[in-house]
PDB file of C-alpha atoms in Angstrom:
ATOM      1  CA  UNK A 197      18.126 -33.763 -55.697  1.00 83.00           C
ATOM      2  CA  UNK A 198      16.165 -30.844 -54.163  1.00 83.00           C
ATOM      3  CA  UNK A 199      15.036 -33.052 -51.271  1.00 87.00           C
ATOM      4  CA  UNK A 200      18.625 -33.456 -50.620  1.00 92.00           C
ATOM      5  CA  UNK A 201      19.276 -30.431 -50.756  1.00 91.00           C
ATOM      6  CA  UNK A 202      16.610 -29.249 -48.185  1.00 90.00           C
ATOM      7  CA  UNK A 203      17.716 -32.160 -46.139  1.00 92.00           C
ATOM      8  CA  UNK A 204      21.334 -30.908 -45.435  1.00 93.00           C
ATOM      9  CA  UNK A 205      20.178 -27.222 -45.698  1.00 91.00           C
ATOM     10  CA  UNK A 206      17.417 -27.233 -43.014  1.00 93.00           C
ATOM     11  CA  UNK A 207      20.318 -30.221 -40.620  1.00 94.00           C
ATOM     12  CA  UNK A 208      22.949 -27.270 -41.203  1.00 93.00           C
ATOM     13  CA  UNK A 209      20.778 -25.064 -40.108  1.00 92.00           C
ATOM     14  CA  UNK A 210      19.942 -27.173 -36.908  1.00 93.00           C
ATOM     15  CA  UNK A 211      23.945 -27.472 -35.847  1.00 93.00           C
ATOM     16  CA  UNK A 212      24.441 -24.349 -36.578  1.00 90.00           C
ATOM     17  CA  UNK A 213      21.925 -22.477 -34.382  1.00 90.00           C
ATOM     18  CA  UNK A 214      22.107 -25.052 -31.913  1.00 90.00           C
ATOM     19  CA  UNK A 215      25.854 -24.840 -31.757  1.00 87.00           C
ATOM     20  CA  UNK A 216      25.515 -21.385 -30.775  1.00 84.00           C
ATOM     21  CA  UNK A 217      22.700 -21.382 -28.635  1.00 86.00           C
ATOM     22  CA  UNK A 218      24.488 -24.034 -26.465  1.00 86.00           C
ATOM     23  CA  UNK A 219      27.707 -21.869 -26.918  1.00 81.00           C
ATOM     24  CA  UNK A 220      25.540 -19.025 -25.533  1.00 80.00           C
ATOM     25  CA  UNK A 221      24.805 -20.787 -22.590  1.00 83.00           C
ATOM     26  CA  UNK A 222      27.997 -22.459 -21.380  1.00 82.00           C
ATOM     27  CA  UNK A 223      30.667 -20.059 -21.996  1.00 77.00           C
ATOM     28  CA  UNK A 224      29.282 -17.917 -19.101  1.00 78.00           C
ATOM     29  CA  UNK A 225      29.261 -20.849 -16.379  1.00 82.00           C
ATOM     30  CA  UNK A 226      32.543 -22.019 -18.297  1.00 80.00           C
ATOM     31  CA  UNK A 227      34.355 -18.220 -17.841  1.00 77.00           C
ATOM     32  CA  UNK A 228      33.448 -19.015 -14.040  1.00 81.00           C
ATOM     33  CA  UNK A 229      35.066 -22.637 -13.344  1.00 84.00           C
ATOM     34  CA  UNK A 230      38.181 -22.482 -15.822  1.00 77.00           C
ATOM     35  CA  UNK A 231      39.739 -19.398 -14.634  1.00 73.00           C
ATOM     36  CA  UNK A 232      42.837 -20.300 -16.541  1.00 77.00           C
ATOM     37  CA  UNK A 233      40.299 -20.911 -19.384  1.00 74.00           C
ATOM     38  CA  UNK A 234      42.183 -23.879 -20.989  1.00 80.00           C
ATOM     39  CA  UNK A 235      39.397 -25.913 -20.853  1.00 80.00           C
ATOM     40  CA  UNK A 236      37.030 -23.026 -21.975  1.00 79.00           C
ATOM     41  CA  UNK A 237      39.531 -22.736 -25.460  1.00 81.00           C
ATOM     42  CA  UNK A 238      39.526 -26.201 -26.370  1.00 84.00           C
ATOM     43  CA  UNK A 239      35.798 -25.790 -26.356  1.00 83.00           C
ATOM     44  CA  UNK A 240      35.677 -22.525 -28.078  1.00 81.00           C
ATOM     45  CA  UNK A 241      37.557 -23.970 -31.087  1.00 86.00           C
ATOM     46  CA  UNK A 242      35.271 -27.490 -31.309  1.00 87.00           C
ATOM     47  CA  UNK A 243      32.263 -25.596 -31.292  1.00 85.00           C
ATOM     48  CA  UNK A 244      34.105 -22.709 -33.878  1.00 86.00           C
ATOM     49  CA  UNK A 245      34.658 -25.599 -35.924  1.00 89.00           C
ATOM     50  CA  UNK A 246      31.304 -27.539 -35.368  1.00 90.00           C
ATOM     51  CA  UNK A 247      29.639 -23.900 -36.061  1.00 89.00           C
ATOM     52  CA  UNK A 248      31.332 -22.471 -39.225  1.00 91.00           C
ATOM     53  CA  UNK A 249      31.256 -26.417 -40.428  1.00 93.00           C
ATOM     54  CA  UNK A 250      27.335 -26.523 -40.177  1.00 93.00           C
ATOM     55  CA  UNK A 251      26.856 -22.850 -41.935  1.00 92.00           C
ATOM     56  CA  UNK A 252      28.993 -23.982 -44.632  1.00 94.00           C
ATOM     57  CA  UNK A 253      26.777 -27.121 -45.431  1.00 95.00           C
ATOM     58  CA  UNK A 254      23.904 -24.498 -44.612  1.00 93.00           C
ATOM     59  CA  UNK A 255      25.593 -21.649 -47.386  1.00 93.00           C
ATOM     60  CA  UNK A 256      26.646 -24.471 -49.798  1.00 94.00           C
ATOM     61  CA  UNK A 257      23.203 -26.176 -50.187  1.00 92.00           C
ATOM     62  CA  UNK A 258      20.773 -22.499 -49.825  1.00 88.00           C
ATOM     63  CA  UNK A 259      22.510 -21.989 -52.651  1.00 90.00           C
ATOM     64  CA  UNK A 260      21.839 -25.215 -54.723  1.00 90.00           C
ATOM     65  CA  UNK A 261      18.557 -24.541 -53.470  1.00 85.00           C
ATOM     66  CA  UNK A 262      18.347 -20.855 -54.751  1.00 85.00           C
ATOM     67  CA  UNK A 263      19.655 -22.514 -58.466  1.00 86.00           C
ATOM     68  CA  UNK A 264      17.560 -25.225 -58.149  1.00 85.00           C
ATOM     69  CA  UNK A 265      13.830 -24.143 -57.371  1.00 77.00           C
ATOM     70  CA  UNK A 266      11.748 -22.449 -59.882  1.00 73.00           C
ATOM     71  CA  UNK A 267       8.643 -21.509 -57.657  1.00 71.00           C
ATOM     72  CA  UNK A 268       8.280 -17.912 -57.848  1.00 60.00           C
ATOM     73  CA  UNK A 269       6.813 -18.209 -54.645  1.00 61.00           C
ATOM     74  CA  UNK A 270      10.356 -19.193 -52.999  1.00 68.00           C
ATOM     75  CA  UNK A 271      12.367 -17.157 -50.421  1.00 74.00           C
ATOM     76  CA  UNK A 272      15.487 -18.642 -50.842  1.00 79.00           C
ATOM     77  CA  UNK A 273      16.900 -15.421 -52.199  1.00 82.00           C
ATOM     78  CA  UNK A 274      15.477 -13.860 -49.193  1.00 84.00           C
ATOM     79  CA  UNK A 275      16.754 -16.235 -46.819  1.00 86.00           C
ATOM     80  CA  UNK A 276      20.142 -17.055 -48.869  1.00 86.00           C
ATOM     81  CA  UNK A 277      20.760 -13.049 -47.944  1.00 88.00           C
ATOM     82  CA  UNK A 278      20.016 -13.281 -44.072  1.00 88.00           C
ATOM     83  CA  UNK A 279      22.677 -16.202 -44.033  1.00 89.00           C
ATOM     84  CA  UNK A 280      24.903 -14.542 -45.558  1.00 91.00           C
ATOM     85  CA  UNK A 281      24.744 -11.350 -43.304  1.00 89.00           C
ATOM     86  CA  UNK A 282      24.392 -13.817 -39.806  1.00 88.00           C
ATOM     87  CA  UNK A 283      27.801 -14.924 -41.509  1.00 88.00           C
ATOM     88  CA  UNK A 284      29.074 -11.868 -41.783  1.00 89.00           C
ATOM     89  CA  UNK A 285      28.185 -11.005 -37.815  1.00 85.00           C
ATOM     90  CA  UNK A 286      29.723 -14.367 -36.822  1.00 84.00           C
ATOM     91  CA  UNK A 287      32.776 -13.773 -38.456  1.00 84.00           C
ATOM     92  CA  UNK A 288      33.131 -10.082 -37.126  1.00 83.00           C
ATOM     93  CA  UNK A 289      32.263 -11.551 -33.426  1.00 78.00           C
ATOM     94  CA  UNK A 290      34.413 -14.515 -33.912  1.00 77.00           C
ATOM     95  CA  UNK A 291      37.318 -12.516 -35.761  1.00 78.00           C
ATOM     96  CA  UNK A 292      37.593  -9.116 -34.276  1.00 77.00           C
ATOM     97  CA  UNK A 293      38.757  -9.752 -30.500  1.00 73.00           C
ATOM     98  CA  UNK A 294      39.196  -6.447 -29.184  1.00 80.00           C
ATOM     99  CA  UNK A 295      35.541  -5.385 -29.515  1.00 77.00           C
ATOM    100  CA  UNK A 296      34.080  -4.300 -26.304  1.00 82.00           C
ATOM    101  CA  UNK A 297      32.068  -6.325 -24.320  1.00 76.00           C
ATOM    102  CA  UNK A 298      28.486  -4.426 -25.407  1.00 82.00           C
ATOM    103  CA  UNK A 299      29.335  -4.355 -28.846  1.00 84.00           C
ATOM    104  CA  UNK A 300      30.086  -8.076 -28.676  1.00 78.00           C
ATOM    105  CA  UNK A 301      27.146  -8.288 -26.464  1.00 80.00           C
ATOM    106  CA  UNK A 302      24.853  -6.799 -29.564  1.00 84.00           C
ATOM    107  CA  UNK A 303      26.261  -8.734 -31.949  1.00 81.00           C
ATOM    108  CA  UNK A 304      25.166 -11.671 -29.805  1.00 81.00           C
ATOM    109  CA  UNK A 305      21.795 -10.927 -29.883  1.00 84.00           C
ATOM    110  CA  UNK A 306      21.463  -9.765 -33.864  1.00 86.00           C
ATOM    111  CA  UNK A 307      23.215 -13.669 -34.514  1.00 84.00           C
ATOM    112  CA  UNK A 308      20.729 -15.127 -32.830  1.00 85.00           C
ATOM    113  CA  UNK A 309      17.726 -13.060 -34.375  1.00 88.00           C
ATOM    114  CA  UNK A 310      19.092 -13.176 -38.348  1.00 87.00           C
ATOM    115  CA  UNK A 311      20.125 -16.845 -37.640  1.00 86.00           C
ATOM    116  CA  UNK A 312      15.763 -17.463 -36.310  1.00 87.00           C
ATOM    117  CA  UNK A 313      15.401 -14.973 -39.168  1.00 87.00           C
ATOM    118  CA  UNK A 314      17.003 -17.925 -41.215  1.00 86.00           C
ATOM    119  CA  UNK A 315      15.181 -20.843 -40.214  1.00 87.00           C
ATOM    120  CA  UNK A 316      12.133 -19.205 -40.082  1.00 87.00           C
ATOM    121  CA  UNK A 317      12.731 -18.294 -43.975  1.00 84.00           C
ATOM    122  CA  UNK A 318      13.962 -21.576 -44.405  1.00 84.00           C
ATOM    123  CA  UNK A 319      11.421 -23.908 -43.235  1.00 85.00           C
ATOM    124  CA  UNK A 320       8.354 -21.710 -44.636  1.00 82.00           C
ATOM    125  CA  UNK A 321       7.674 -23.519 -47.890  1.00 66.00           C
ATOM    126  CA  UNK A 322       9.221 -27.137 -47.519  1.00 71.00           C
TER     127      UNK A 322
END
């Protein structure tokens, strides 16, 4: 069961930070080609969906994990935490619309470290 459990954990993880990185890099060229930005929206909510569907699986089995493993030497805890907060960050970028363009710009870059942060943590002892 714990195999499992690492299994979807560590291929949440995967969509999820590879979902945004790839978000990261096309929504700029996007902004440029779709001025009316239909096409850019459509994409926006796939990969919204495709995101907050990965870090669910992610949340949902870091925490079977965290129940699950008795090895004292574990960071799930640790790592259960930094998901949570990169959670909290993508909902705040994702949900609060009329942030300036710097803070939303910040928040960019602290997803993307917590959500290394993450993997980092997650892959360390399997």
């Amino acid at each position: 069961m714990e195999n499992l459990l690492k299994y979807g954990h560590i291929l949440g993880l995967s969509i999820w930070l590879g979902s945004m990185v790839m978000w990261a890099m096309f929504a700029p060229k996007l902004y440029k080609i779709d001025p009316t930005r239909n096409t850019t929206n459509v994409l926006r909510k796939t990969f919204s969906n495709l995101s907050w569907g990965s870090y669910a699986l992610s949340f949902l089995t870091g925490v079977g994990l965290f129940f699950s493993v008795d090895n004292p030497m574990s960071s799930w805890g640790r790592e259960l935490s930094v998901l949570a907060f990169a959670g909290l960050l993508i909902g705040l970028h994702s949900f609060a619309s009329n942030l300036s363009s710097g803070i939303r710009g910040m928040l960019n870059g602290f997803m993307l470290v917590s959500a290394l942060i993450v993997v980092y943590l997650a892959t360390i002892y399997i």
